[in-house]
JSON list of C-alpha atoms and ligand atoms in Angstrom, two decimals:
[
{"chain": "A", "resi": 1, "resn": "MET", "atom": "CA", "xyz": [-8.92, -13.60, 8.91]},
{"chain": "A", "resi": 2, "resn": "LYS", "atom": "CA", "xyz": [-7.83, -12.20, 5.75]},
{"chain": "A", "resi": 3, "resn": "ILE", "atom": "CA", "xyz": [-6.81, -8.38, 6.21]},
{"chain": "A", "resi": 4, "resn": "ALA", "atom": "CA", "xyz": [-4.52, -6.55, 3.06]},
{"chain": "A", "resi": 5, "resn": "LEU", "atom": "CA", "xyz": [-4.86, -2.58, 3.77]},
{"chain": "A", "resi": 6, "resn": "CYS", "atom": "CA", "xyz": [-4.72, 0.16, 0.65]},
{"chain": "A", "resi": 7, "resn": "GLY", "atom": "CA", "xyz": [-4.25, 3.28, -0.08]},
{"chain": "A", "resi": 8, "resn": "TYR", "atom": "CA", "xyz": [-1.42, 5.79, -1.06]},
{"chain": "A", "resi": 9, "resn": "MET", "atom": "CA", "xyz": [3.09, 5.83, -0.49]},
{"chain": "A", "resi": 10, "resn": "GLY", "atom": "CA", "xyz": [2.94, 7.42, 3.21]},
{"chain": "A", "resi": 11, "resn": "CYS", "atom": "CA", "xyz": [-0.46, 6.47, 4.75]},
{"chain": "A", "resi": 12, "resn": "GLY", "atom": "CA", "xyz": [0.53, 4.25, 7.66]},
{"chain": "A", "resi": 13, "resn": "LYS", "atom": "CA", "xyz": [-0.19, 0.53, 6.06]},
{"chain": "A", "resi": 14, "resn": "SER", "atom": "CA", "xyz": [3.08, -1.17, 7.31]},
{"chain": "A", "resi": 15, "resn": "THR", "atom": "CA", "xyz": [2.71, 1.01, 10.59]},
{"chain": "A", "resi": 16, "resn": "VAL", "atom": "CA", "xyz": [-0.61, -0.05, 11.10]},
{"chain": "A", "resi": 17, "resn": "GLY", "atom": "CA", "xyz": [-0.80, -3.75, 9.98]},
{"chain": "A", "resi": 18, "resn": "GLN", "atom": "CA", "xyz": [2.21, -3.92, 12.50]},
{"chain": "A", "resi": 19, "resn": "LEU", "atom": "CA", "xyz": [0.61, -3.14, 15.51]},
{"chain": "A", "resi": 20, "resn": "ILE", "atom": "CA", "xyz": [-3.26, -5.07, 14.31]},
{"chain": "A", "resi": 21, "resn": "THR", "atom": "CA", "xyz": [-0.73, -8.35, 13.84]},
{"chain": "A", "resi": 22, "resn": "THR", "atom": "CA", "xyz": [0.34, -7.54, 17.76]},
{"chain": "A", "resi": 23, "resn": "LYS", "atom": "CA", "xyz": [-2.74, -7.41, 19.29]},
{"chain": "A", "resi": 24, "resn": "LYS", "atom": "CA", "xyz": [-3.92, -10.14, 17.24]},
{"chain": "A", "resi": 25, "resn": "ASP", "atom": "CA", "xyz": [-2.99, -13.83, 16.28]},
{"chain": "A", "resi": 26, "resn": "LEU", "atom": "CA", "xyz": [-2.06, -13.05, 12.76]},
{"chain": "A", "resi": 27, "resn": "GLU", "atom": "CA", "xyz": [0.50, -12.91, 10.44]},
{"chain": "A", "resi": 28, "resn": "PHE", "atom": "CA", "xyz": [1.94, -9.94, 8.92]},
{"chain": "A", "resi": 29, "resn": "VAL", "atom": "CA", "xyz": [2.43, -9.74, 5.70]},
{"chain": "A", "resi": 30, "resn": "GLU", "atom": "CA", "xyz": [4.56, -7.20, 2.64]},
{"chain": "A", "resi": 31, "resn": "THR", "atom": "CA", "xyz": [4.54, -7.10, -0.37]},
{"chain": "A", "resi": 32, "resn": "ASP", "atom": "CA", "xyz": [6.95, -5.03, -1.37]},
{"chain": "A", "resi": 33, "resn": "LEU", "atom": "CA", "xyz": [8.78, -7.20, 1.70]},
{"chain": "A", "resi": 34, "resn": "GLU", "atom": "CA", "xyz": [8.32, -10.26, -0.25]},
{"chain": "A", "resi": 35, "resn": "ILE", "atom": "CA", "xyz": [9.16, -8.19, -3.64]},
{"chain": "A", "resi": 36, "resn": "GLU", "atom": "CA", "xyz": [12.74, -7.28, -1.82]},
{"chain": "A", "resi": 37, "resn": "LYS", "atom": "CA", "xyz": [13.71, -10.59, -0.78]},
{"chain": "A", "resi": 38, "resn": "LYS", "atom": "CA", "xyz": [13.22, -12.59, -3.08]},
{"chain": "A", "resi": 39, "resn": "GLU", "atom": "CA", "xyz": [15.67, -10.00, -6.23]},
{"chain": "A", "resi": 40, "resn": "ASN", "atom": "CA", "xyz": [17.50, -8.97, -3.00]},
{"chain": "A", "resi": 41, "resn": "LEU", "atom": "CA", "xyz": [17.80, -5.75, -4.13]},
{"chain": "A", "resi": 42, "resn": "SER", "atom": "CA", "xyz": [15.81, -2.44, -2.02]},
{"chain": "A", "resi": 43, "resn": "ILE", "atom": "CA", "xyz": [12.52, -1.47, -4.01]},
{"chain": "A", "resi": 44, "resn": "SER", "atom": "CA", "xyz": [14.72, 1.56, -5.28]},
{"chain": "A", "resi": 45, "resn": "GLU", "atom": "CA", "xyz": [16.99, -0.63, -6.41]},
{"chain": "A", "resi": 46, "resn": "ILE", "atom": "CA", "xyz": [15.00, -3.37, -7.98]},
{"chain": "A", "resi": 47, "resn": "PHE", "atom": "CA", "xyz": [12.93, 0.57, -9.56]},
{"chain": "A", "resi": 48, "resn": "SER", "atom": "CA", "xyz": [16.81, 2.12, -11.04]},
{"chain": "A", "resi": 49, "resn": "GLN", "atom": "CA", "xyz": [18.14, -1.36, -12.06]},
{"chain": "A", "resi": 50, "resn": "LYS", "atom": "CA", "xyz": [15.35, -3.18, -14.24]},
{"chain": "A", "resi": 51, "resn": "GLY", "atom": "CA", "xyz": [12.96, -0.75, -14.12]},
{"chain": "A", "resi": 52, "resn": "GLU", "atom": "CA", "xyz": [9.43, -0.19, -13.29]},
{"chain": "A", "resi": 53, "resn": "ILE", "atom": "CA", "xyz": [8.06, -2.63, -15.93]},
{"chain": "A", "resi": 54, "resn": "TYR", "atom": "CA", "xyz": [9.87, -4.94, -13.98]},
{"chain": "A", "resi": 55, "resn": "PHE", "atom": "CA", "xyz": [8.80, -4.17, -10.36]},
{"chain": "A", "resi": 56, "resn": "ARG", "atom": "CA", "xyz": [5.11, -4.48, -11.39]},
{"chain": "A", "resi": 57, "resn": "LYS", "atom": "CA", "xyz": [5.45, -8.05, -12.31]},
{"chain": "A", "resi": 58, "resn": "GLN", "atom": "CA", "xyz": [7.34, -9.20, -10.06]},
{"chain": "A", "resi": 59, "resn": "GLU", "atom": "CA", "xyz": [4.43, -7.02, -7.97]},
{"chain": "A", "resi": 60, "resn": "ASN", "atom": "CA", "xyz": [2.01, -8.87, -9.97]},
{"chain": "A", "resi": 61, "resn": "LEU", "atom": "CA", "xyz": [3.48, -12.65, -9.41]},
{"chain": "A", "resi": 62, "resn": "ILE", "atom": "CA", "xyz": [4.75, -12.23, -5.45]},
{"chain": "A", "resi": 63, "resn": "LEU", "atom": "CA", "xyz": [0.33, -11.21, -4.46]},
{"chain": "A", "resi": 64, "resn": "LYS", "atom": "CA", "xyz": [-0.52, -14.54, -6.61]},
{"chain": "A", "resi": 65, "resn": "ASN", "atom": "CA", "xyz": [1.82, -16.83, -4.95]},
{"chain": "A", "resi": 66, "resn": "LEU", "atom": "CA", "xyz": [0.91, -15.29, -1.42]},
{"chain": "A", "resi": 67, "resn": "LEU", "atom": "CA", "xyz": [-2.80, -14.31, -2.57]},
{"chain": "A", "resi": 68, "resn": "ASP", "atom": "CA", "xyz": [-2.45, -18.61, -3.08]},
{"chain": "A", "resi": 69, "resn": "ASN", "atom": "CA", "xyz": [-0.91, -19.37, 0.42]},
{"chain": "A", "resi": 70, "resn": "LEU", "atom": "CA", "xyz": [-2.03, -16.21, 2.96]},
{"chain": "A", "resi": 71, "resn": "GLY", "atom": "CA", "xyz": [-2.89, -18.02, 6.43]},
{"chain": "A", "resi": 72, "resn": "ASP", "atom": "CA", "xyz": [-4.49, -15.87, 8.86]},
{"chain": "A", "resi": 73, "resn": "SER", "atom": "CA", "xyz": [-2.90, -11.95, 8.82]},
{"chain": "A", "resi": 74, "resn": "VAL", "atom": "CA", "xyz": [-2.54, -8.81, 7.40]},
{"chain": "A", "resi": 75, "resn": "LEU", "atom": "CA", "xyz": [-1.09, -7.94, 4.13]},
{"chain": "A", "resi": 76, "resn": "SER", "atom": "CA", "xyz": [-0.16, -4.96, 3.70]},
{"chain": "A", "resi": 77, "resn": "LEU", "atom": "CA", "xyz": [0.40, -3.62, 0.59]},
{"chain": "A", "resi": 78, "resn": "GLY", "atom": "CA", "xyz": [2.27, -0.80, -1.55]},
{"chain": "A", "resi": 79, "resn": "GLY", "atom": "CA", "xyz": [0.33, 1.63, -2.55]},
{"chain": "A", "resi": 80, "resn": "GLY", "atom": "CA", "xyz": [0.14, 0.88, -6.74]},
{"chain": "A", "resi": 81, "resn": "THR", "atom": "CA", "xyz": [-0.73, -3.16, -6.15]},
{"chain": "A", "resi": 82, "resn": "PRO", "atom": "CA", "xyz": [-4.44, -2.78, -6.75]},
{"chain": "A", "resi": 83, "resn": "CYS", "atom": "CA", "xyz": [-4.21, -0.43, -9.46]},
{"chain": "A", "resi": 84, "resn": "TYR", "atom": "CA", "xyz": [-2.03, -2.82, -11.59]},
{"chain": "A", "resi": 85, "resn": "ALA", "atom": "CA", "xyz": [-2.76, -5.96, -14.08]},
{"chain": "A", "resi": 86, "resn": "ASN", "atom": "CA", "xyz": [-5.52, -8.33, -12.17]},
{"chain": "A", "resi": 87, "resn": "ASN", "atom": "CA", "xyz": [-3.76, -7.71, -8.35]},
{"chain": "A", "resi": 88, "resn": "LEU", "atom": "CA", "xyz": [-7.36, -5.88, -7.88]},
{"chain": "A", "resi": 89, "resn": "GLN", "atom": "CA", "xyz": [-9.18, -8.83, -8.64]},
{"chain": "A", "resi": 90, "resn": "MET", "atom": "CA", "xyz": [-7.13, -11.18, -7.17]},
{"chain": "A", "resi": 91, "resn": "LEU", "atom": "CA", "xyz": [-7.47, -9.28, -4.21]},
{"chain": "A", "resi": 92, "resn": "LYS", "atom": "CA", "xyz": [-11.56, -9.28, -4.17]},
{"chain": "A", "resi": 93, "resn": "GLU", "atom": "CA", "xyz": [-11.44, -13.28, -5.29]},
{"chain": "A", "resi": 94, "resn": "THR", "atom": "CA", "xyz": [-9.49, -14.35, -1.85]},
{"chain": "A", "resi": 95, "resn": "GLU", "atom": "CA", "xyz": [-11.60, -15.96, -0.47]},
{"chain": "A", "resi": 96, "resn": "GLY", "atom": "CA", "xyz": [-12.42, -14.22, 3.16]},
{"chain": "A", "resi": 97, "resn": "LEU", "atom": "CA", "xyz": [-10.21, -11.16, 2.49]},
{"chain": "A", "resi": 98, "resn": "LYS", "atom": "CA", "xyz": [-11.86, -8.26, 3.75]},
{"chain": "A", "resi": 99, "resn": "LEU", "atom": "CA", "xyz": [-10.00, -5.06, 1.86]},
{"chain": "A", "resi": 100, "resn": "VAL", "atom": "CA", "xyz": [-9.29, -2.03, 3.61]},
{"chain": "A", "resi": 101, "resn": "TYR", "atom": "CA", "xyz": [-8.75, 1.64, 2.56]},
{"chain": "A", "resi": 102, "resn": "LEU", "atom": "CA", "xyz": [-6.34, 4.02, 4.34]},
{"chain": "A", "resi": 103, "resn": "LYS", "atom": "CA", "xyz": [-7.80, 7.69, 3.47]},
{"chain": "A", "resi": 104, "resn": "LEU", "atom": "CA", "xyz": [-5.62, 10.50, 3.58]},
{"chain": "A", "resi": 105, "resn": "THR", "atom": "CA", "xyz": [-5.49, 14.20, 1.82]},
{"chain": "A", "resi": 106, "resn": "ALA", "atom": "CA", "xyz": [-3.68, 14.60, -1.06]},
{"chain": "A", "resi": 107, "resn": "ALA", "atom": "CA", "xyz": [-2.61, 17.60, 1.42]},
{"chain": "A", "resi": 108, "resn": "SER", "atom": "CA", "xyz": [-2.13, 15.27, 4.06]},
{"chain": "A", "resi": 109, "resn": "LEU", "atom": "CA", "xyz": [0.06, 12.46, 2.05]},
{"chain": "A", "resi": 110, "resn": "THR", "atom": "CA", "xyz": [1.94, 15.43, 1.23]},
{"chain": "A", "resi": 111, "resn": "ASN", "atom": "CA", "xyz": [2.98, 16.90, 4.31]},
{"chain": "A", "resi": 112, "resn": "ARG", "atom": "CA", "xyz": [4.38, 12.97, 5.08]},
{"chain": "A", "resi": 113, "resn": "LEU", "atom": "CA", "xyz": [6.00, 12.58, 2.02]},
{"chain": "A", "resi": 114, "resn": "TRP", "atom": "CA", "xyz": [7.66, 15.40, 2.21]},
{"chain": "A", "resi": 115, "resn": "THR", "atom": "CA", "xyz": [10.46, 14.50, 4.85]},
{"chain": "A", "resi": 116, "resn": "GLU", "atom": "CA", "xyz": [11.01, 11.09, 2.74]},
{"chain": "A", "resi": 117, "resn": "THR", "atom": "CA", "xyz": [11.63, 11.24, -1.45]},
{"chain": "A", "resi": 118, "resn": "HIS", "atom": "CA", "xyz": [14.17, 10.05, -1.26]},
{"chain": "A", "resi": 119, "resn": "GLN", "atom": "CA", "xyz": [13.64, 6.73, -0.44]},
{"chain": "A", "resi": 120, "resn": "ARG", "atom": "CA", "xyz": [11.00, 6.74, -2.79]},
{"chain": "A", "resi": 121, "resn": "PRO", "atom": "CA", "xyz": [11.82, 5.83, -6.32]},
{"chain": "A", "resi": 122, "resn": "LEU", "atom": "CA", "xyz": [8.11, 6.90, -8.08]},
{"chain": "A", "resi": 123, "resn": "ILE", "atom": "CA", "xyz": [9.48, 10.91, -6.27]},
{"chain": "A", "resi": 124, "resn": "SER", "atom": "CA", "xyz": [12.34, 11.38, -5.24]},
{"chain": "A", "resi": 125, "resn": "HIS", "atom": "CA", "xyz": [13.01, 12.90, -8.63]},
{"chain": "A", "resi": 126, "resn": "LEU", "atom": "CA", "xyz": [10.65, 15.60, -7.21]},
{"chain": "A", "resi": 127, "resn": "SER", "atom": "CA", "xyz": [12.75, 19.20, -5.82]},
{"chain": "A", "resi": 128, "resn": "SER", "atom": "CA", "xyz": [10.67, 21.31, -4.15]},
{"chain": "A", "resi": 129, "resn": "LYS", "atom": "CA", "xyz": [7.16, 20.37, -1.71]},
{"chain": "A", "resi": 130, "resn": "GLU", "atom": "CA", "xyz": [5.39, 21.88, -4.41]},
{"chain": "A", "resi": 131, "resn": "LEU", "atom": "CA", "xyz": [5.42, 20.80, -7.08]},
{"chain": "A", "resi": 132, "resn": "LEU", "atom": "CA", "xyz": [5.02, 16.77, -5.03]},
{"chain": "A", "resi": 133, "resn": "ASP", "atom": "CA", "xyz": [2.47, 18.43, -4.44]},
{"chain": "A", "resi": 134, "resn": "GLU", "atom": "CA", "xyz": [0.52, 18.34, -7.85]},
{"chain": "A", "resi": 135, "resn": "TYR", "atom": "CA", "xyz": [2.05, 14.99, -7.96]},
{"chain": "A", "resi": 136, "resn": "VAL", "atom": "CA", "xyz": [0.47, 13.41, -5.29]},
{"chain": "A", "resi": 137, "resn": "ARG", "atom": "CA", "xyz": [-3.31, 15.42, -5.96]},
{"chain": "A", "resi": 138, "resn": "LYS", "atom": "CA", "xyz": [-3.40, 13.84, -9.67]},
{"chain": "A", "resi": 139, "resn": "HIS", "atom": "CA", "xyz": [-1.97, 10.48, -8.63]},
{"chain": "A", "resi": 140, "resn": "LEU", "atom": "CA", "xyz": [-4.03, 10.18, -6.23]},
{"chain": "A", "resi": 141, "resn": "PHE", "atom": "CA", "xyz": [-6.92, 11.07, -8.63]},
{"chain": "A", "resi": 142, "resn": "GLU", "atom": "CA", "xyz": [-6.24, 7.90, -10.29]},
{"chain": "A", "resi": 143, "resn": "ARG", "atom": "CA", "xyz": [-5.35, 5.50, -7.67]},
{"chain": "A", "resi": 144, "resn": "GLN", "atom": "CA", "xyz": [-8.13, 6.70, -6.05]},
{"chain": "A", "resi": 145, "resn": "TYR", "atom": "CA", "xyz": [-10.74, 4.13, -9.01]},
{"chain": "A", "resi": 146, "resn": "TYR", "atom": "CA", "xyz": [-9.24, 1.51, -7.18]},
{"chain": "A", "resi": 147, "resn": "TYR", "atom": "CA", "xyz": [-8.61, 2.13, -3.58]},
{"chain": "A", "resi": 148, "resn": "LEU", "atom": "CA", "xyz": [-12.64, 3.29, -3.27]},
{"chain": "A", "resi": 149, "resn": "GLN", "atom": "CA", "xyz": [-13.27, -0.24, -4.23]},
{"chain": "A", "resi": 150, "resn": "SER", "atom": "CA", "xyz": [-11.85, -1.97, -0.70]},
{"chain": "A", "resi": 151, "resn": "ASP", "atom": "CA", "xyz": [-13.91, -3.81, 0.91]},
{"chain": "A", "resi": 152, "resn": "TYR", "atom": "CA", "xyz": [-14.18, -0.31, 4.44]},
{"chain": "A", "resi": 153, "resn": "ILE", "atom": "CA", "xyz": [-13.09, 2.89, 3.53]},
{"chain": "A", "resi": 154, "resn": "ILE", "atom": "CA", "xyz": [-10.87, 4.71, 6.90]},
{"chain": "A", "resi": 155, "resn": "ASP", "atom": "CA", "xyz": [-10.89, 8.15, 6.95]},
{"chain": "A", "resi": 156, "resn": "ALA", "atom": "CA", "xyz": [-7.25, 8.08, 8.13]},
{"chain": "A", "resi": 157, "resn": "ASN", "atom": "CA", "xyz": [-7.06, 11.86, 8.53]},
{"chain": "A", "resi": 158, "resn": "GLU", "atom": "CA", "xyz": [-5.24, 13.03, 11.39]},
{"chain": "A", "resi": 159, "resn": "LYS", "atom": "CA", "xyz": [-5.90, 9.65, 14.30]},
{"chain": "A", "resi": 160, "resn": "SER", "atom": "CA", "xyz": [-2.49, 7.95, 15.67]},
{"chain": "A", "resi": 161, "resn": "VAL", "atom": "CA", "xyz": [-1.90, 4.88, 14.11]},
{"chain": "A", "resi": 162, "resn": "GLU", "atom": "CA", "xyz": [-3.51, 3.07, 17.78]},
{"chain": "A", "resi": 163, "resn": "GLU", "atom": "CA", "xyz": [-6.71, 4.49, 16.88]},
{"chain": "A", "resi": 164, "resn": "LEU", "atom": "CA", "xyz": [-6.73, 3.43, 13.33]},
{"chain": "A", "resi": 165, "resn": "SER", "atom": "CA", "xyz": [-5.52, -0.38, 14.48]},
{"chain": "A", "resi": 166, "resn": "ASN", "atom": "CA", "xyz": [-8.24, 0.02, 16.63]},
{"chain": "A", "resi": 167, "resn": "GLU", "atom": "CA", "xyz": [-10.94, 1.18, 14.60]},
{"chain": "A", "resi": 168, "resn": "ILE", "atom": "CA", "xyz": [-9.34, -1.96, 12.02]},
{"chain": "A", "resi": 169, "resn": "LEU", "atom": "CA", "xyz": [-10.21, -4.63, 14.39]},
{"chain": "A", "resi": 170, "resn": "ASN", "atom": "CA", "xyz": [-12.94, -3.13, 15.94]},
{"chain": "A", "resi": 171, "resn": "LEU", "atom": "CA", "xyz": [-14.36, -3.82, 11.70]},
{"chain": "A", "resi": 172, "resn": "PHE", "atom": "CA", "xyz": [-14.22, -7.33, 12.35]},
{"chain": "A", "resi": 173, "resn": "TYR", "atom": "CA", "xyz": [-13.86, -8.61, 15.37]},
{"chain": "B", "resi": 1, "resn": "S3P", "atom": "C1", "xyz": [4.58, 2.40, -4.75]},
{"chain": "B", "resi": 1, "resn": "S3P", "atom": "C2", "xyz": [5.06, 2.84, -3.44]},
{"chain": "B", "resi": 1, "resn": "S3P", "atom": "C3", "xyz": [5.85, 1.93, -3.08]},
{"chain": "B", "resi": 1, "resn": "S3P", "atom": "C4", "xyz": [6.58, 0.35, -3.67]},
{"chain": "B", "resi": 1, "resn": "S3P", "atom": "C5", "xyz": [6.66, 1.35, -4.69]},
{"chain": "B", "resi": 1, "resn": "S3P", "atom": "C6", "xyz": [5.37, 2.10, -6.05]},
{"chain": "B", "resi": 1, "resn": "S3P", "atom": "C7", "xyz": [3.02, 3.08, -5.90]},
{"chain": "B", "resi": 1, "resn": "S3P", "atom": "O1", "xyz": [4.92, 1.23, -1.54]},
{"chain": "B", "resi": 1, "resn": "S3P", "atom": "O2", "xyz": [5.30, -0.55, -3.24]},
{"chain": "B", "resi": 1, "resn": "S3P", "atom": "O3", "xyz": [8.18, 2.42, -4.51]},
{"chain": "B", "resi": 1, "resn": "S3P", "atom": "O4", "xyz": [3.83, 2.54, -6.47]},
{"chain": "B", "resi": 1, "resn": "S3P", "atom": "O5", "xyz": [2.85, 3.55, -4.66]},
{"chain": "B", "resi": 1, "resn": "S3P", "atom": "P1", "xyz": [4.36, 1.71, -0.29]},
{"chain": "B", "resi": 1, "resn": "S3P", "atom": "O6", "xyz": [3.14, 2.21, -1.21]},
{"chain": "B", "resi": 1, "resn": "S3P", "atom": "O7", "xyz": [4.90, 0.78, 0.87]},
{"chain": "B", "resi": 1, "resn": "S3P", "atom": "O8", "xyz": [5.22, 2.61, 0.34]}
]
């Protein structure tokens, strides 16, 4: 069983993924964490010191490596992972892997992200909630093209982490 969670920043991939792995005998793996370990830098530091293109190359390499060696696990992807290079294709071609999109409205995402923009390099420059909302709407619109190619689409609006983890597990068990 290999479950990969995708969706926009702030949709809950990591928290939901971690909870799923406490309920079943699955390993929790996160692309961002693996990149941070390899680079010995935080994601924000990689963006500021080495740039986004460098980050995307590392993300692609790490994903390939993870997928080549993946056991029974929940893989939490970065918000942009399925949208770059051949990442979506690699995910779709990995045997036994199901891609799940945690779908939230732009308004919910903006509400969640507004208090944490400083931790996230792509949105840290946005100085008002209105600007953040505008950014998220446009960006989500571009990215939905990729997210919507997932095997399962979960409406994550107004659901607790507990409910979401159960809903995802019910798809597979
Ligand atoms: C990104 C999302 C982040 C991280 C990086 C880029 C994106 O992951 O990979 O900051 O392009 O949406 P989370 O979705 O876990 O915040």
